Short mmCIF file of C-alpha atoms in Angstrom, two decimals:
data_model
loop_
_atom_site.label_atom_id
_atom_site.label_comp_id
_atom_site.label_asym_id
_atom_site.label_seq_id
_atom_site.Cartn_x
_atom_site.Cartn_y
_atom_site.Cartn_z
CA MET A 142 66.91 51.16 4.59
CA THR A 143 64.41 51.20 1.76
CA ASP A 144 63.20 48.98 -1.10
CA GLY A 145 60.34 47.55 0.92
CA VAL A 146 62.19 45.94 3.79
CA GLY A 147 61.89 48.90 6.17
CA PRO A 148 64.46 50.66 8.35
CA VAL A 149 66.40 47.57 9.33
CA MET A 150 70.12 47.22 9.99
CA ILE A 151 71.17 43.57 9.91
CA ASP A 152 74.17 41.90 11.50
CA ALA A 153 74.52 39.00 9.08
CA HIS A 154 76.91 36.94 11.21
CA GLN A 155 76.80 36.33 14.95
CA HIS A 156 77.00 33.33 17.28
CA PHE A 157 75.81 32.00 20.59
CA TRP A 158 77.32 29.13 22.52
CA THR A 159 77.70 27.54 25.92
CA ALA A 160 80.91 27.26 27.93
CA ASP A 161 81.34 23.57 27.10
CA TYR A 162 82.03 24.03 23.37
CA PRO A 163 85.34 22.17 22.88
CA TRP A 164 87.07 24.67 20.60
CA LEU A 165 86.66 27.76 22.77
CA PRO A 166 89.79 29.63 23.86
CA ALA A 167 89.98 30.57 27.52
CA GLU A 168 88.96 34.17 26.83
CA LEU A 169 85.62 33.05 25.36
CA ARG A 170 84.87 30.05 27.56
CA ARG A 171 81.52 31.11 28.96
CA ASP A 172 77.89 31.16 27.86
CA PHE A 173 76.92 33.82 25.31
CA THR A 174 73.18 34.42 25.01
CA PRO A 175 70.73 36.90 23.45
CA ALA A 176 70.71 38.80 26.73
CA ASP A 177 74.46 39.36 26.34
CA LEU A 178 74.15 40.57 22.75
CA ARG A 179 71.03 42.73 23.01
CA PRO A 180 72.63 45.82 24.64
CA HIS A 181 75.27 45.92 21.89
CA LEU A 182 72.63 45.71 19.17
CA THR A 183 70.77 48.59 20.73
CA ALA A 184 73.91 50.70 21.11
CA ALA A 185 74.97 50.09 17.51
CA GLY A 186 71.52 50.54 16.01
CA VAL A 187 71.34 46.94 14.77
CA THR A 188 67.79 45.69 14.43
CA ARG A 189 68.07 42.05 13.35
CA THR A 190 70.73 39.34 13.16
CA VAL A 191 71.56 36.09 11.40
CA LEU A 192 72.59 33.43 13.92
CA VAL A 193 75.29 31.13 12.50
CA GLU A 194 76.29 27.68 13.71
CA ALA A 195 79.19 27.87 16.14
CA GLY A 196 81.39 24.88 15.41
CA LEU A 197 79.75 22.28 17.63
CA CYS A 198 78.80 20.35 14.48
CA THR A 199 75.73 18.61 15.88
CA GLU A 200 72.13 18.42 14.78
CA ALA A 201 71.14 19.29 18.35
CA GLU A 202 72.79 22.70 18.07
CA THR A 203 70.73 23.54 14.98
CA VAL A 204 67.56 22.44 16.76
CA ARG A 205 68.45 24.61 19.75
CA PHE A 206 69.29 27.62 17.60
CA LEU A 207 66.01 27.39 15.70
CA ALA A 208 64.10 27.30 18.98
CA LEU A 209 66.13 30.24 20.25
CA ALA A 210 65.42 32.19 17.07
CA ALA A 211 61.70 31.51 17.38
CA ALA A 212 61.77 33.00 20.88
CA THR A 213 64.10 35.94 20.13
CA PRO A 214 62.70 38.78 17.98
CA GLU A 215 66.13 40.08 17.04
CA ILE A 216 67.12 36.84 15.28
CA ALA A 217 65.81 36.95 11.73
CA ALA A 218 67.27 33.65 10.58
CA VAL A 219 69.57 30.74 11.40
CA VAL A 220 72.40 29.24 9.39
CA GLY A 221 72.54 25.78 10.87
CA TRP A 222 75.15 23.04 10.72
CA ALA A 223 74.74 19.89 8.66
CA SER A 224 77.25 17.57 7.04
CA LEU A 225 77.41 18.12 3.30
CA THR A 226 78.23 14.43 2.85
CA ASP A 227 75.25 13.18 4.87
CA PRO A 228 73.25 10.87 2.55
CA ASP A 229 70.11 11.92 4.43
CA LEU A 230 70.83 15.65 4.14
CA ALA A 231 67.58 16.44 2.34
CA ALA A 232 65.54 14.77 5.09
CA THR A 233 67.59 16.48 7.80
CA VAL A 234 66.97 19.91 6.26
CA ALA A 235 63.28 19.17 5.80
CA ALA A 236 62.95 18.14 9.45
CA HIS A 237 64.60 21.35 10.63
CA ARG A 238 62.29 23.45 8.50
CA ARG A 239 59.20 21.70 9.84
CA ARG A 240 60.22 22.60 13.39
CA THR A 241 59.73 26.32 12.79
CA GLY A 242 57.40 26.38 9.83
CA GLY A 243 60.34 26.85 7.48
CA PRO A 244 61.44 30.49 7.21
CA LEU A 245 63.85 30.66 10.16
CA LEU A 246 66.29 28.19 8.62
CA ALA A 247 68.00 30.23 5.92
CA GLY A 248 71.21 28.33 5.24
CA ILE A 249 73.53 25.43 5.98
CA ARG A 250 77.20 25.68 6.97
CA ASP A 251 79.54 22.73 7.25
CA GLN A 252 83.05 23.32 8.61
CA VAL A 253 84.78 23.27 5.23
CA GLN A 254 87.83 25.01 6.70
CA ALA A 255 88.65 21.80 8.58
CA GLY A 256 88.97 19.79 5.37
CA PRO A 257 91.48 19.56 2.52
CA ASP A 258 91.91 22.33 -0.05
CA ASP A 259 89.86 20.42 -2.63
CA LEU A 260 87.00 19.45 -0.32
CA LEU A 261 84.44 21.43 -2.34
CA ASP A 262 85.53 19.58 -5.49
CA GLN A 263 84.63 16.17 -4.08
CA ALA A 264 81.61 14.54 -5.69
CA ALA A 265 79.77 13.80 -2.44
CA VAL A 266 80.25 17.38 -1.25
CA ARG A 267 78.96 18.77 -4.55
CA VAL A 268 75.85 16.61 -4.12
CA GLY A 269 75.39 18.11 -0.65
CA LEU A 270 75.78 21.66 -1.96
CA ALA A 271 73.16 20.92 -4.63
CA THR A 272 70.84 19.43 -2.02
CA VAL A 273 71.03 22.58 0.09
CA ALA A 274 70.34 24.71 -2.97
CA ASP A 275 67.41 22.51 -4.03
CA ALA A 276 65.88 23.15 -0.59
CA GLY A 277 66.00 26.89 -1.29
CA LEU A 278 68.71 27.49 1.30
CA VAL A 279 72.02 29.32 1.20
CA ASN A 280 75.29 27.40 1.11
CA GLU A 281 77.37 29.22 3.74
CA LEU A 282 81.12 28.66 3.42
CA VAL A 283 83.78 29.15 6.08
CA VAL A 284 87.08 28.41 4.38
CA ARG A 285 90.82 28.99 4.53
CA GLY A 286 92.50 31.16 1.95
CA SER A 287 93.97 28.13 0.23
CA GLN A 288 90.44 26.80 -0.35
CA LEU A 289 89.23 29.88 -2.25
CA PRO A 290 89.96 28.39 -5.70
CA SER A 291 87.66 25.48 -4.88
CA VAL A 292 84.95 27.96 -3.80
CA ALA A 293 85.13 29.55 -7.24
CA ARG A 294 84.93 26.15 -8.95
CA ALA A 295 81.96 25.00 -6.86
CA ALA A 296 80.05 28.23 -7.49
CA ALA A 297 80.70 27.94 -11.23
CA ALA A 298 79.58 24.31 -11.27
CA LEU A 299 76.34 25.10 -9.40
CA PRO A 300 75.11 28.38 -10.91
CA GLU A 301 71.62 27.99 -9.46
CA ALA A 302 72.98 27.73 -5.89
CA VAL A 303 73.42 30.72 -3.63
CA PHE A 304 76.76 30.87 -1.83
CA VAL A 305 77.83 33.12 1.04
CA LEU A 306 81.55 33.43 1.76
CA ASP A 307 82.26 34.13 5.42
CA HIS A 308 84.99 36.52 6.57
CA LEU A 309 86.13 37.34 3.00
CA GLY A 310 87.78 33.94 2.90
CA LYS A 311 90.04 34.79 5.85
CA PRO A 312 92.56 37.12 4.22
CA PRO A 313 96.09 37.37 5.68
CA ILE A 314 95.57 40.81 7.18
CA ALA A 315 98.10 40.26 9.97
CA THR A 316 100.92 39.86 7.45
CA GLY A 317 99.55 42.31 4.91
CA GLU A 318 99.94 39.81 2.06
CA LEU A 319 97.27 41.25 -0.20
CA LYS A 320 98.26 39.96 -3.64
CA ARG A 321 97.73 36.19 -3.28
CA TRP A 322 94.40 36.68 -1.50
CA ARG A 323 93.34 39.25 -4.12
CA ASP A 324 94.13 36.82 -6.94
CA ARG A 325 92.10 34.08 -5.28
CA ILE A 326 89.16 36.24 -4.21
CA THR A 327 88.97 37.69 -7.74
CA GLU A 328 88.07 34.23 -9.04
CA VAL A 329 85.38 33.88 -6.38
CA ALA A 330 83.91 37.34 -6.99
CA ALA A 331 83.67 36.55 -10.70
CA GLN A 332 80.89 34.09 -9.83
CA PRO A 333 77.64 36.10 -9.61
CA ASN A 334 76.04 33.62 -7.20
CA VAL A 335 78.54 34.40 -4.40
CA THR A 336 78.01 37.10 -1.77
CA ALA A 337 80.78 37.80 0.75
CA LYS A 338 80.72 38.95 4.34
CA LEU A 339 82.71 41.81 5.80
CA SER A 340 83.10 39.85 9.00
CA GLY A 341 85.85 38.31 11.10
CA LEU A 342 88.45 40.76 9.79
CA VAL A 343 89.60 42.07 13.16
CA THR A 344 90.27 38.50 14.25
CA GLU A 345 92.35 37.83 11.15
CA ALA A 346 94.23 41.09 11.78
CA GLY A 347 95.04 40.10 15.35
CA PRO A 348 95.68 42.14 18.51
CA GLY A 349 96.70 45.74 17.94
CA TRP A 350 94.98 45.94 14.53
CA THR A 351 94.27 49.29 12.95
CA ALA A 352 91.60 50.38 10.51
CA GLU A 353 94.30 51.18 7.96
CA GLU A 354 95.47 47.56 8.02
CA LEU A 355 91.93 46.47 7.15
CA ARG A 356 91.40 49.16 4.50
CA PRO A 357 93.02 47.48 1.44
CA PHE A 358 91.09 44.24 2.07
CA VAL A 359 87.76 46.02 2.50
CA GLU A 360 88.37 48.22 -0.53
CA THR A 361 89.37 45.20 -2.63
CA ALA A 362 86.18 43.40 -1.59
CA LEU A 363 84.09 46.44 -2.53
CA GLU A 364 85.86 46.71 -5.89
CA LEU A 365 85.43 43.04 -6.78
CA PHE A 366 82.02 42.18 -5.32
CA GLY A 367 80.42 45.62 -5.54
CA PRO A 368 78.00 47.05 -2.98
CA ASP A 369 75.23 44.57 -3.85
CA ARG A 370 77.21 41.40 -2.98
CA LEU A 371 78.69 42.31 0.38
CA MET A 372 77.15 42.00 3.85
CA PHE A 373 78.20 43.30 7.23
CA GLY A 374 78.67 40.74 9.99
CA SER A 375 80.08 41.24 13.47
CA ASP A 376 81.28 37.69 14.12
CA TRP A 377 80.39 38.37 17.75
CA PRO A 378 81.47 37.03 20.20
CA VAL A 379 84.56 35.71 18.35
CA CYS A 380 85.39 39.35 17.62
CA LEU A 381 85.87 39.93 21.35
CA LEU A 382 89.31 38.35 21.04
CA THR A 383 90.49 41.61 19.45
CA ALA A 384 87.62 44.14 19.41
CA THR A 385 84.32 45.20 20.92
CA TYR A 386 81.02 44.84 19.09
CA GLU A 387 80.84 48.58 18.69
CA GLN A 388 84.30 48.64 17.08
CA VAL A 389 83.43 46.01 14.49
CA VAL A 390 80.44 48.13 13.49
CA ALA A 391 82.40 51.38 13.49
CA VAL A 392 85.37 50.22 11.39
CA PRO A 393 83.53 49.23 8.18
CA THR A 394 81.29 52.26 8.64
CA ALA A 395 84.38 54.46 8.57
CA LEU A 396 86.10 52.61 5.74
CA LEU A 397 82.97 52.68 3.58
CA GLY A 398 82.19 56.30 4.38
CA GLY A 399 78.90 55.44 6.08
CA ARG A 400 76.50 52.53 6.28
CA PRO A 401 75.39 51.64 2.76
CA ASP A 402 71.85 50.23 2.88
CA GLY A 403 72.81 47.16 0.91
CA ILE A 404 75.88 46.13 2.86
CA PHE A 405 74.31 46.87 6.23
CA GLY A 406 70.95 45.25 5.64
CA ARG A 407 69.25 45.02 2.27
CA ASN A 408 71.66 42.45 0.82
CA ALA A 409 71.24 40.12 3.79
CA ALA A 410 67.48 40.45 3.56
CA ARG A 411 67.60 39.43 -0.10
CA VAL A 412 70.20 36.66 0.12
CA TYR A 413 68.67 34.97 3.17
CA ARG A 414 65.08 35.69 2.10
CA LEU A 415 64.34 37.21 5.46
CA GLU A 416 60.82 37.89 6.67
CA LEU A 417 61.26 41.29 8.34
#
């Protein structure tokens, strides 16, 4: 990779957790740590990662992840959890940044997917999105397909904010229903302040997935967002439900005809303002 950030391949979406996280399915109910991930990074040639909140939805998890990032060279940044409707959100974000001198906290992700389709239209949520943006952080969005129209509206209403859409908005790969998702994601991609992640796709495809099932969704994302507004993310260890780490690196590499510098590193470095 060039353009001043050095030869770095970035996994822009991975998690850690402990076995007591309530939402974990039986197959994933164990601790996942940097020591578990490191061999896969080495094998795949991945240099740095972005550690994303893992659905515990507590301030303590963000504190723990920031400390873990400070002690783990491979972790370039953390996307922590915070409630977008917290009236003290600005103070919460400021406190997290003070813990590590600031740079390690790159974004905030609330569990929007658990809310109604119009959650991002609600006034209190819009205030939270603006607060995150005012702090110089990314608004990371994990949403259902039915929430994509509200993503487009929020991004249009807050043009100075930076938004990252996880997992391409969870397209219905398992059923192959491309058209409705394409219509919705087109509205999102029309907003220049949104970057999307090629992540979580094997999970959406389900067991027995093939690269050809993923192809139309990846190609649509490339067409609509372009190579400068897409990022690779493994979604490890969630991906282990249907694929190995090495497979989730290999599939987009094959579908894209290689590892474009932007999608596999430079875009994440820019969007998350990584110190590499």
